[in-house]
């Protein structure tokens, strides 16, 4: 029984690390708070794809008294429950890797921000330029300004066998 408790604690700890990392990427003032408009991007970056209605419900649950800001203390437990309950299905790592590899026609192991922006703002369920700028700030290698997708995939997904 102790082993299963320890493994459950390790899973929760791993989930908390991923949520914190995604949240902190948008905590520009380092005060454990993000603008409510960033929450969709944070949730997507965690590999979850809620409907707009689900997203609004989650925001209503965690937003600080309609101030337009969300504090990590409220977001962390709510998002942990979402991830552990598989509430908004994530994309398996192998499918995410395949998607990146389709975009990486030259098999370089990375995408340039301009390439990714083109695909994400013109194909499928499109992102705005502002959303892309925010994502690239969080995802691109700060020194080389490239998106190394293989390194990124484990950060963007949660193990479905949890």
mmCIF file of N, CA and C in Angstrom, residues 15-153:
data_model
loop_
_atom_site.group_PDB
_atom_site.id
_atom_site.type_symbol
_atom_site.label_atom_id
_atom_site.label_comp_id
_atom_site.label_asym_id
_atom_site.label_seq_id
_atom_site.Cartn_x
_atom_site.Cartn_y
_atom_site.Cartn_z
ATOM 1 N N UNK A 15 2.652 16.160 -12.093
ATOM 2 C CA UNK A 15 1.577 16.975 -12.662
ATOM 3 C C UNK A 15 1.708 18.417 -12.167
ATOM 4 N N UNK A 16 1.967 18.580 -10.875
ATOM 5 C CA UNK A 16 2.135 19.931 -10.310
ATOM 6 C C UNK A 16 3.295 20.664 -10.967
ATOM 7 N N UNK A 17 4.403 19.961 -11.212
ATOM 8 C CA UNK A 17 5.566 20.589 -11.863
ATOM 9 C C UNK A 17 5.195 21.090 -13.258
ATOM 10 N N UNK A 18 4.473 20.270 -14.008
ATOM 11 C CA UNK A 18 4.090 20.659 -15.368
ATOM 12 C C UNK A 18 3.136 21.849 -15.348
ATOM 13 N N UNK A 19 2.184 21.825 -14.435
ATOM 14 C CA UNK A 19 1.228 22.931 -14.338
ATOM 15 C C UNK A 19 1.956 24.206 -13.935
ATOM 16 N N UNK A 20 2.816 24.109 -12.920
ATOM 17 C CA UNK A 20 3.569 25.298 -12.474
ATOM 18 C C UNK A 20 4.418 25.867 -13.601
ATOM 19 N N UNK A 21 5.113 24.988 -14.338
ATOM 20 C CA UNK A 21 5.979 25.456 -15.428
ATOM 21 C C UNK A 21 5.159 26.178 -16.496
ATOM 22 N N UNK A 22 4.014 25.615 -16.854
ATOM 23 C CA UNK A 22 3.157 26.258 -17.865
ATOM 24 C C UNK A 22 2.625 27.585 -17.340
ATOM 25 N N UNK A 23 2.207 27.610 -16.093
ATOM 26 C CA UNK A 23 1.646 28.823 -15.479
ATOM 27 C C UNK A 23 2.716 29.908 -15.380
ATOM 28 N N UNK A 24 3.901 29.533 -14.890
ATOM 29 C CA UNK A 24 4.969 30.508 -14.675
ATOM 30 C C UNK A 24 5.464 31.130 -15.974
ATOM 31 N N UNK A 25 5.308 30.417 -17.081
ATOM 32 C CA UNK A 25 5.712 30.980 -18.371
ATOM 33 C C UNK A 25 4.899 32.232 -18.703
ATOM 34 N N UNK A 26 3.718 32.358 -18.110
ATOM 35 C CA UNK A 26 2.845 33.500 -18.377
ATOM 36 C C UNK A 26 2.683 34.417 -17.157
ATOM 37 N N UNK A 27 3.418 34.119 -16.111
ATOM 38 C CA UNK A 27 3.403 34.948 -14.896
ATOM 39 C C UNK A 27 4.491 36.008 -15.049
ATOM 40 N N UNK A 28 4.203 37.006 -15.864
ATOM 41 C CA UNK A 28 5.202 37.994 -16.252
ATOM 42 C C UNK A 28 5.722 38.835 -15.093
ATOM 43 N N UNK A 29 4.935 38.978 -14.049
ATOM 44 C CA UNK A 29 5.362 39.791 -12.904
ATOM 45 C C UNK A 29 5.870 38.935 -11.747
ATOM 46 N N UNK A 30 5.964 37.636 -11.955
ATOM 47 C CA UNK A 30 6.444 36.683 -10.942
ATOM 48 C C UNK A 30 5.726 36.848 -9.611
ATOM 49 N N UNK A 31 4.397 37.013 -9.683
ATOM 50 C CA UNK A 31 3.604 37.162 -8.462
ATOM 51 C C UNK A 31 2.557 36.049 -8.327
ATOM 52 N N UNK A 32 2.802 34.925 -9.000
ATOM 53 C CA UNK A 32 1.915 33.759 -8.961
ATOM 54 C C UNK A 32 0.519 34.073 -9.487
ATOM 55 N N UNK A 33 0.442 35.019 -10.427
ATOM 56 C CA UNK A 33 -0.832 35.441 -11.001
ATOM 57 C C UNK A 33 -0.669 35.593 -12.510
ATOM 58 N N UNK A 34 -1.707 35.190 -13.251
ATOM 59 C CA UNK A 34 -1.714 35.398 -14.696
ATOM 60 C C UNK A 34 -3.018 36.064 -15.107
ATOM 61 N N UNK A 35 -2.960 36.729 -16.223
ATOM 62 C CA UNK A 35 -4.151 37.328 -16.809
ATOM 63 C C UNK A 35 -5.091 36.196 -17.235
ATOM 64 N N UNK A 36 -6.362 36.371 -16.990
ATOM 65 C CA UNK A 36 -7.352 35.349 -17.316
ATOM 66 C C UNK A 36 -7.295 34.964 -18.797
ATOM 67 N N UNK A 37 -6.895 35.883 -19.660
ATOM 68 C CA UNK A 37 -6.819 35.595 -21.099
ATOM 69 C C UNK A 37 -5.714 34.612 -21.448
ATOM 70 N N UNK A 38 -4.798 34.349 -20.518
ATOM 71 C CA UNK A 38 -3.696 33.405 -20.758
ATOM 72 C C UNK A 38 -4.087 31.963 -20.438
ATOM 73 N N UNK A 39 -5.177 31.777 -19.717
ATOM 74 C CA UNK A 39 -5.513 30.441 -19.210
ATOM 75 C C UNK A 39 -5.738 29.432 -20.327
ATOM 76 N N UNK A 40 -6.407 29.819 -21.392
ATOM 77 C CA UNK A 40 -6.610 28.889 -22.511
ATOM 78 C C UNK A 40 -5.280 28.407 -23.069
ATOM 79 N N UNK A 41 -4.353 29.323 -23.267
ATOM 80 C CA UNK A 41 -3.032 28.966 -23.798
ATOM 81 C C UNK A 41 -2.307 28.040 -22.832
ATOM 82 N N UNK A 42 -2.401 28.326 -21.535
ATOM 83 C CA UNK A 42 -1.754 27.475 -20.532
ATOM 84 C C UNK A 42 -2.349 26.066 -20.575
ATOM 85 N N UNK A 43 -3.667 25.984 -20.628
ATOM 86 C CA UNK A 43 -4.332 24.679 -20.656
ATOM 87 C C UNK A 43 -3.972 23.919 -21.931
ATOM 88 N N UNK A 44 -3.966 24.605 -23.079
ATOM 89 C CA UNK A 44 -3.570 23.948 -24.330
ATOM 90 C C UNK A 44 -2.127 23.462 -24.242
ATOM 91 N N UNK A 45 -1.259 24.266 -23.619
ATOM 92 C CA UNK A 45 0.152 23.875 -23.520
ATOM 93 C C UNK A 45 0.329 22.635 -22.647
ATOM 94 N N UNK A 46 -0.656 22.329 -21.826
ATOM 95 C CA UNK A 46 -0.618 21.120 -21.001
ATOM 96 C C UNK A 46 -1.235 19.919 -21.727
ATOM 97 N N UNK A 47 -1.552 20.111 -23.004
ATOM 98 C CA UNK A 47 -2.072 19.008 -23.805
ATOM 99 C C UNK A 47 -3.547 18.766 -23.623
ATOM 100 N N UNK A 48 -4.270 19.725 -23.085
ATOM 101 C CA UNK A 48 -5.710 19.589 -22.874
ATOM 102 C C UNK A 48 -6.458 20.455 -23.876
ATOM 103 N N UNK A 49 -7.598 19.961 -24.298
ATOM 104 C CA UNK A 49 -8.357 20.662 -25.332
ATOM 105 C C UNK A 49 -9.821 20.794 -24.939
ATOM 106 N N UNK A 50 -10.094 21.710 -23.990
ATOM 107 C CA UNK A 50 -11.480 21.911 -23.573
ATOM 108 C C UNK A 50 -12.277 22.647 -24.637
ATOM 109 N N UNK A 51 -13.590 22.474 -24.600
ATOM 110 C CA UNK A 51 -14.447 23.298 -25.447
ATOM 111 C C UNK A 51 -14.414 24.711 -24.869
ATOM 112 N N UNK A 52 -14.900 25.674 -25.626
ATOM 113 C CA UNK A 52 -14.951 27.042 -25.108
ATOM 114 C C UNK A 52 -15.834 27.105 -23.857
ATOM 115 N N UNK A 53 -16.926 26.344 -23.841
ATOM 116 C CA UNK A 53 -17.805 26.321 -22.667
ATOM 117 C C UNK A 53 -17.071 25.751 -21.451
ATOM 118 N N UNK A 54 -16.318 24.664 -21.640
ATOM 119 C CA UNK A 54 -15.540 24.082 -20.542
ATOM 120 C C UNK A 54 -14.494 25.062 -20.036
ATOM 121 N N UNK A 55 -13.862 25.754 -20.972
ATOM 122 C CA UNK A 55 -12.839 26.735 -20.613
ATOM 123 C C UNK A 55 -13.453 27.860 -19.777
ATOM 124 N N UNK A 56 -14.598 28.368 -20.199
ATOM 125 C CA UNK A 56 -15.277 29.431 -19.445
ATOM 126 C C UNK A 56 -15.679 28.953 -18.053
ATOM 127 N N UNK A 57 -16.139 27.703 -17.944
ATOM 128 C CA UNK A 57 -16.512 27.150 -16.643
ATOM 129 C C UNK A 57 -15.302 27.066 -15.716
ATOM 130 N N UNK A 58 -14.179 26.598 -16.255
ATOM 131 C CA UNK A 58 -12.967 26.487 -15.444
ATOM 132 C C UNK A 58 -12.498 27.871 -14.998
ATOM 133 N N UNK A 59 -12.536 28.826 -15.902
ATOM 134 C CA UNK A 59 -12.129 30.194 -15.558
ATOM 135 C C UNK A 59 -13.037 30.752 -14.463
ATOM 136 N N UNK A 60 -14.333 30.523 -14.592
ATOM 137 C CA UNK A 60 -15.274 31.006 -13.573
ATOM 138 C C UNK A 60 -14.960 30.393 -12.208
ATOM 139 N N UNK A 61 -14.498 29.151 -12.212
ATOM 140 C CA UNK A 61 -14.164 28.454 -10.968
ATOM 141 C C UNK A 61 -12.917 29.025 -10.296
ATOM 142 N N UNK A 62 -11.939 29.468 -11.092
ATOM 143 C CA UNK A 62 -10.639 29.850 -10.514
ATOM 144 C C UNK A 62 -10.329 31.347 -10.542
ATOM 145 N N UNK A 63 -11.109 32.133 -11.248
ATOM 146 C CA UNK A 63 -10.816 33.564 -11.343
ATOM 147 C C UNK A 63 -11.035 34.262 -10.008
ATOM 148 N N UNK A 64 -10.157 35.204 -9.702
ATOM 149 C CA UNK A 64 -10.233 35.966 -8.457
ATOM 150 C C UNK A 64 -11.319 37.029 -8.537
ATOM 151 N N UNK A 65 -12.485 36.759 -8.026
ATOM 152 C CA UNK A 65 -13.570 37.746 -7.909
ATOM 153 C C UNK A 65 -13.743 38.624 -9.153
ATOM 154 N N UNK A 66 -13.714 38.025 -10.311
ATOM 155 C CA UNK A 66 -13.915 38.735 -11.588
ATOM 156 C C UNK A 66 -12.936 39.894 -11.787
ATOM 157 N N UNK A 67 -11.702 39.709 -11.308
ATOM 158 C CA UNK A 67 -10.687 40.757 -11.441
ATOM 159 C C UNK A 67 -9.949 40.665 -12.771
ATOM 160 N N UNK A 68 -10.109 39.552 -13.465
ATOM 161 C CA UNK A 68 -9.361 39.351 -14.706
ATOM 162 C C UNK A 68 -8.043 38.637 -14.467
ATOM 163 N N UNK A 69 -7.809 38.187 -13.226
ATOM 164 C CA UNK A 69 -6.562 37.498 -12.890
ATOM 165 C C UNK A 69 -6.844 36.175 -12.202
ATOM 166 N N UNK A 70 -5.925 35.245 -12.402
ATOM 167 C CA UNK A 70 -6.036 33.930 -11.784
ATOM 168 C C UNK A 70 -4.753 33.664 -11.010
ATOM 169 N N UNK A 71 -4.915 33.249 -9.755
ATOM 170 C CA UNK A 71 -3.774 32.974 -8.887
ATOM 171 C C UNK A 71 -3.435 31.486 -8.960
ATOM 172 N N UNK A 72 -2.149 31.192 -8.901
ATOM 173 C CA UNK A 72 -1.678 29.809 -8.971
ATOM 174 C C UNK A 72 -2.325 28.944 -7.889
ATOM 175 N N UNK A 73 -2.546 29.487 -6.692
ATOM 176 C CA UNK A 73 -3.128 28.711 -5.599
ATOM 177 C C UNK A 73 -4.517 28.166 -5.942
ATOM 178 N N UNK A 74 -5.272 28.883 -6.752
ATOM 179 C CA UNK A 74 -6.597 28.401 -7.156
ATOM 180 C C UNK A 74 -6.509 27.539 -8.420
ATOM 181 N N UNK A 75 -5.603 27.901 -9.320
ATOM 182 C CA UNK A 75 -5.482 27.188 -10.593
ATOM 183 C C UNK A 75 -4.882 25.796 -10.407
ATOM 184 N N UNK A 76 -3.863 25.684 -9.559
ATOM 185 C CA UNK A 76 -3.140 24.416 -9.402
ATOM 186 C C UNK A 76 -4.059 23.249 -9.002
ATOM 187 N N UNK A 77 -4.869 23.363 -7.951
ATOM 188 C CA UNK A 77 -5.725 22.211 -7.620
ATOM 189 C C UNK A 77 -6.801 21.934 -8.673
ATOM 190 N N UNK A 78 -7.358 22.987 -9.251
ATOM 191 C CA UNK A 78 -8.400 22.785 -10.276
ATOM 192 C C UNK A 78 -7.813 22.099 -11.506
ATOM 193 N N UNK A 79 -6.644 22.548 -11.949
ATOM 194 C CA UNK A 79 -6.023 21.968 -13.145
ATOM 195 C C UNK A 79 -5.476 20.573 -12.856
ATOM 196 N N UNK A 80 -5.010 20.343 -11.647
ATOM 197 C CA UNK A 80 -4.544 19.006 -11.266
ATOM 198 C C UNK A 80 -5.696 18.014 -11.395
ATOM 199 N N UNK A 81 -6.853 18.387 -10.888
ATOM 200 C CA UNK A 81 -8.042 17.520 -10.993
ATOM 201 C C UNK A 81 -8.400 17.270 -12.457
ATOM 202 N N UNK A 82 -8.349 18.322 -13.279
ATOM 203 C CA UNK A 82 -8.641 18.178 -14.711
ATOM 204 C C UNK A 82 -7.697 17.150 -15.336
ATOM 205 N N UNK A 83 -6.404 17.273 -15.043
ATOM 206 C CA UNK A 83 -5.420 16.376 -15.663
ATOM 207 C C UNK A 83 -5.537 14.946 -15.136
ATOM 208 N N UNK A 84 -5.697 14.794 -13.833
ATOM 209 C CA UNK A 84 -5.775 13.448 -13.267
ATOM 210 C C UNK A 84 -7.068 12.734 -13.646
ATOM 211 N N UNK A 85 -8.148 13.500 -13.818
ATOM 212 C CA UNK A 85 -9.429 12.912 -14.223
ATOM 213 C C UNK A 85 -9.559 12.797 -15.739
ATOM 214 N N UNK A 86 -8.522 13.226 -16.458
ATOM 215 C CA UNK A 86 -8.522 13.223 -17.925
ATOM 216 C C UNK A 86 -9.781 13.910 -18.460
ATOM 217 N N UNK A 87 -10.111 15.043 -17.850
ATOM 218 C CA UNK A 87 -11.350 15.747 -18.169
ATOM 219 C C UNK A 87 -11.368 16.308 -19.592
ATOM 220 N N UNK A 88 -10.259 16.887 -20.014
ATOM 221 C CA UNK A 88 -10.145 17.404 -21.383
ATOM 222 C C UNK A 88 -9.081 16.552 -22.063
ATOM 223 N N UNK A 89 -9.484 15.590 -22.880
ATOM 224 C CA UNK A 89 -8.528 14.608 -23.409
ATOM 225 C C UNK A 89 -7.281 15.246 -24.028
ATOM 226 N N UNK A 90 -6.148 14.667 -23.666
ATOM 227 C CA UNK A 90 -4.888 15.139 -24.219
ATOM 228 C C UNK A 90 -4.529 14.308 -25.443
ATOM 229 N N UNK A 91 -3.545 14.764 -26.134
ATOM 230 C CA UNK A 91 -3.077 14.066 -27.323
ATOM 231 C C UNK A 91 -1.890 13.193 -26.907
ATOM 232 N N UNK A 92 -1.898 11.911 -27.255
ATOM 233 C CA UNK A 92 -0.767 11.042 -26.908
ATOM 234 C C UNK A 92 0.539 11.552 -27.529
ATOM 235 N N UNK A 93 1.639 11.296 -26.817
ATOM 236 C CA UNK A 93 2.955 11.781 -27.260
ATOM 237 C C UNK A 93 3.281 11.356 -28.685
ATOM 238 N N UNK A 94 2.991 10.091 -29.045
ATOM 239 C CA UNK A 94 3.356 9.621 -30.375
ATOM 240 C C UNK A 94 2.605 10.375 -31.472
ATOM 241 N N UNK A 95 1.335 10.722 -31.220
ATOM 242 C CA UNK A 95 0.582 11.487 -32.216
ATOM 243 C C UNK A 95 1.084 12.923 -32.318
ATOM 244 N N UNK A 96 1.453 13.494 -31.178
ATOM 245 C CA UNK A 96 1.994 14.850 -31.176
ATOM 246 C C UNK A 96 3.324 14.873 -31.941
ATOM 247 N N UNK A 97 4.159 13.869 -31.705
ATOM 248 C CA UNK A 97 5.426 13.772 -32.422
ATOM 249 C C UNK A 97 5.184 13.633 -33.926
ATOM 250 N N UNK A 98 4.232 12.799 -34.317
ATOM 251 C CA UNK A 98 3.908 12.637 -35.740
ATOM 252 C C UNK A 98 3.472 13.964 -36.354
ATOM 253 N N UNK A 99 2.672 14.718 -35.616
ATOM 254 C CA UNK A 99 2.200 16.007 -36.130
ATOM 255 C C UNK A 99 3.370 16.962 -36.354
ATOM 256 N N UNK A 100 4.274 17.030 -35.386
ATOM 257 C CA UNK A 100 5.449 17.895 -35.550
ATOM 258 C C UNK A 100 6.315 17.409 -36.717
ATOM 259 N N UNK A 101 6.470 16.094 -36.846
ATOM 260 C CA UNK A 101 7.306 15.552 -37.927
ATOM 261 C C UNK A 101 6.717 15.847 -39.304
ATOM 262 N N UNK A 102 5.390 15.876 -39.411
ATOM 263 C CA UNK A 102 4.749 16.243 -40.681
ATOM 264 C C UNK A 102 5.103 17.691 -41.032
ATOM 265 N N UNK A 103 5.110 18.552 -40.024
ATOM 266 C CA UNK A 103 5.445 19.959 -40.259
ATOM 267 C C UNK A 103 6.934 20.157 -40.547
ATOM 268 N N UNK A 104 7.757 19.300 -39.984
ATOM 269 C CA UNK A 104 9.211 19.386 -40.149
ATOM 270 C C UNK A 104 9.624 18.583 -41.385
ATOM 271 N N UNK A 105 9.327 19.138 -42.540
ATOM 272 C CA UNK A 105 9.550 18.420 -43.804
ATOM 273 C C UNK A 105 11.009 18.022 -44.029
ATOM 274 N N UNK A 106 11.943 18.808 -43.502
ATOM 275 C CA UNK A 106 13.365 18.523 -43.691
ATOM 276 C C UNK A 106 13.952 17.653 -42.573
ATOM 277 N N UNK A 107 13.117 17.218 -41.643
ATOM 278 C CA UNK A 107 13.529 16.333 -40.531
ATOM 279 C C UNK A 107 14.701 16.920 -39.739
ATOM 280 N N UNK A 108 14.584 18.207 -39.373
ATOM 281 C CA UNK A 108 15.649 18.906 -38.653
ATOM 282 C C UNK A 108 15.562 18.681 -37.142
ATOM 283 N N UNK A 109 14.375 18.299 -36.647
ATOM 284 C CA UNK A 109 14.199 18.135 -35.211
ATOM 285 C C UNK A 109 13.726 19.410 -34.528
ATOM 286 N N UNK A 110 13.497 20.429 -35.318
ATOM 287 C CA UNK A 110 12.986 21.690 -34.782
ATOM 288 C C UNK A 110 12.168 22.400 -35.844
ATOM 289 N N UNK A 111 11.386 23.367 -35.397
ATOM 290 C CA UNK A 111 10.645 24.233 -36.304
ATOM 291 C C UNK A 111 11.056 25.670 -36.014
ATOM 292 N N UNK A 112 11.113 26.445 -37.040
ATOM 293 C CA UNK A 112 11.384 27.867 -36.844
ATOM 294 C C UNK A 112 10.072 28.540 -36.453
ATOM 295 N N UNK A 113 10.135 29.541 -35.576
ATOM 296 C CA UNK A 113 8.908 30.209 -35.128
ATOM 297 C C UNK A 113 8.013 30.674 -36.276
ATOM 298 N N UNK A 114 8.620 31.149 -37.353
ATOM 299 C CA UNK A 114 7.832 31.622 -38.496
ATOM 300 C C UNK A 114 7.028 30.487 -39.134
ATOM 301 N N UNK A 115 7.660 29.300 -39.239
ATOM 302 C CA UNK A 115 6.965 28.137 -39.809
ATOM 303 C C UNK A 115 5.769 27.756 -38.949
ATOM 304 N N UNK A 116 6.019 27.637 -37.650
ATOM 305 C CA UNK A 116 4.972 27.226 -36.729
ATOM 306 C C UNK A 116 3.840 28.252 -36.713
ATOM 307 N N UNK A 117 4.189 29.514 -36.738
ATOM 308 C CA UNK A 117 3.179 30.574 -36.760
ATOM 309 C C UNK A 117 2.323 30.470 -38.008
ATOM 310 N N UNK A 118 2.954 30.224 -39.149
ATOM 311 C CA UNK A 118 2.212 30.098 -40.404
ATOM 312 C C UNK A 118 1.177 28.975 -40.308
ATOM 313 N N UNK A 119 1.613 27.805 -39.839
ATOM 314 C CA UNK A 119 0.697 26.672 -39.731
ATOM 315 C C UNK A 119 -0.421 26.946 -38.726
ATOM 316 N N UNK A 120 -0.056 27.506 -37.597
ATOM 317 C CA UNK A 120 -1.011 27.663 -36.495
ATOM 318 C C UNK A 120 -1.983 28.824 -36.683
ATOM 319 N N UNK A 121 -1.665 29.746 -37.571
ATOM 320 C CA UNK A 121 -2.568 30.881 -37.798
ATOM 321 C C UNK A 121 -3.349 30.749 -39.100
ATOM 322 N N UNK A 122 -3.045 29.695 -39.884
ATOM 323 C CA UNK A 122 -3.712 29.559 -41.172
ATOM 324 C C UNK A 122 -4.412 28.227 -41.376
ATOM 325 N N UNK A 123 -4.123 27.239 -40.548
ATOM 326 C CA UNK A 123 -4.669 25.894 -40.739
ATOM 327 C C UNK A 123 -5.503 25.474 -39.533
ATOM 328 N N UNK A 124 -6.531 24.675 -39.767
ATOM 329 C CA UNK A 124 -7.322 24.101 -38.678
ATOM 330 C C UNK A 124 -7.991 25.147 -37.811
ATOM 331 N N UNK A 125 -8.020 24.878 -36.501
ATOM 332 C CA UNK A 125 -8.569 25.846 -35.546
ATOM 333 C C UNK A 125 -7.470 26.863 -35.273
ATOM 334 N N UNK A 126 -7.571 28.002 -35.944
ATOM 335 C CA UNK A 126 -6.456 28.954 -35.979
ATOM 336 C C UNK A 126 -6.274 29.709 -34.670
ATOM 337 N N UNK A 127 -5.017 30.070 -34.418
ATOM 338 C CA UNK A 127 -4.636 30.894 -33.289
ATOM 339 C C UNK A 127 -4.438 32.320 -33.782
ATOM 340 N N UNK A 128 -4.618 33.284 -32.892
ATOM 341 C CA UNK A 128 -4.344 34.677 -33.251
ATOM 342 C C UNK A 128 -2.839 34.892 -33.199
ATOM 343 N N UNK A 129 -2.368 35.976 -33.787
ATOM 344 C CA UNK A 129 -0.945 36.297 -33.733
ATOM 345 C C UNK A 129 -0.510 36.523 -32.289
ATOM 346 N N UNK A 130 -1.380 37.138 -31.488
ATOM 347 C CA UNK A 130 -1.057 37.372 -30.075
ATOM 348 C C UNK A 130 -0.881 36.043 -29.335
ATOM 349 N N UNK A 131 -1.772 35.080 -29.588
ATOM 350 C CA UNK A 131 -1.641 33.763 -28.958
ATOM 351 C C UNK A 131 -0.342 33.086 -29.389
ATOM 352 N N UNK A 132 0.008 33.228 -30.659
ATOM 353 C CA UNK A 132 1.252 32.627 -31.153
ATOM 354 C C UNK A 132 2.469 33.281 -30.503
ATOM 355 N N UNK A 133 2.448 34.594 -30.381
ATOM 356 C CA UNK A 133 3.566 35.286 -29.742
ATOM 357 C C UNK A 133 3.753 34.793 -28.312
ATOM 358 N N UNK A 134 2.641 34.612 -27.605
ATOM 359 C CA UNK A 134 2.706 34.122 -26.226
ATOM 360 C C UNK A 134 3.254 32.703 -26.183
ATOM 361 N N UNK A 135 2.763 31.850 -27.074
ATOM 362 C CA UNK A 135 3.241 30.471 -27.100
ATOM 363 C C UNK A 135 4.725 30.405 -27.427
ATOM 364 N N UNK A 136 5.139 31.170 -28.414
ATOM 365 C CA UNK A 136 6.544 31.128 -28.817
ATOM 366 C C UNK A 136 7.450 31.660 -27.718
ATOM 367 N N UNK A 137 6.972 32.625 -26.959
ATOM 368 C CA UNK A 137 7.746 33.116 -25.816
ATOM 369 C C UNK A 137 8.005 31.971 -24.850
ATOM 370 N N UNK A 138 7.003 31.139 -24.647
ATOM 371 C CA UNK A 138 7.122 30.027 -23.708
ATOM 372 C C UNK A 138 7.850 28.821 -24.300
ATOM 373 N N UNK A 139 7.736 28.594 -25.605
ATOM 374 C CA UNK A 139 8.194 27.334 -26.190
ATOM 375 C C UNK A 139 9.509 27.392 -26.950
ATOM 376 N N UNK A 140 9.852 28.531 -27.501
ATOM 377 C CA UNK A 140 11.065 28.607 -28.326
ATOM 378 C C UNK A 140 12.311 28.637 -27.456
ATOM 379 N N UNK A 141 13.350 27.999 -27.930
ATOM 380 C CA UNK A 141 14.643 28.033 -27.257
ATOM 381 C C UNK A 141 15.104 29.495 -27.217
ATOM 382 N N UNK A 142 15.387 30.027 -26.028
ATOM 383 C CA UNK A 142 15.694 31.454 -25.929
ATOM 384 C C UNK A 142 16.994 31.866 -26.635
ATOM 385 N N UNK A 143 17.949 30.952 -26.743
ATOM 386 C CA UNK A 143 19.223 31.296 -27.372
ATOM 387 C C UNK A 143 19.168 31.197 -28.892
ATOM 388 N N UNK A 144 18.560 30.136 -29.397
ATOM 389 C CA UNK A 144 18.562 29.903 -30.846
ATOM 390 C C UNK A 144 17.262 30.308 -31.519
ATOM 391 N N UNK A 145 16.235 30.644 -30.719
ATOM 392 C CA UNK A 145 14.930 31.031 -31.235
ATOM 393 C C UNK A 145 14.356 29.971 -32.185
ATOM 394 N N UNK A 146 14.429 28.713 -31.742
ATOM 395 C CA UNK A 146 13.876 27.587 -32.490
ATOM 396 C C UNK A 146 12.996 26.781 -31.547
ATOM 397 N N UNK A 147 12.023 26.074 -32.100
ATOM 398 C CA UNK A 147 11.151 25.215 -31.297
ATOM 399 C C UNK A 147 11.610 23.773 -31.503
ATOM 400 N N UNK A 148 12.347 23.247 -30.519
ATOM 401 C CA UNK A 148 12.816 21.861 -30.563
ATOM 402 C C UNK A 148 11.681 20.974 -30.042
ATOM 403 N N UNK A 149 10.920 20.421 -30.975
ATOM 404 C CA UNK A 149 9.683 19.765 -30.583
ATOM 405 C C UNK A 149 9.871 18.480 -29.804
ATOM 406 N N UNK A 150 10.936 17.728 -30.022
ATOM 407 C CA UNK A 150 11.110 16.480 -29.267
ATOM 408 C C UNK A 150 11.332 16.776 -27.785
ATOM 409 N N UNK A 151 12.076 17.829 -27.491
ATOM 410 C CA UNK A 151 12.282 18.229 -26.091
ATOM 411 C C UNK A 151 10.986 18.740 -25.480
ATOM 412 N N UNK A 152 10.180 19.324 -26.308
ATOM 413 C CA UNK A 152 8.960 19.975 -25.857
ATOM 414 C C UNK A 152 7.817 19.005 -25.569
ATOM 415 N N UNK A 153 7.764 17.911 -26.288
ATOM 416 C CA UNK A 153 6.613 17.013 -26.214
ATOM 417 C C UNK A 153 6.368 16.486 -24.806
#
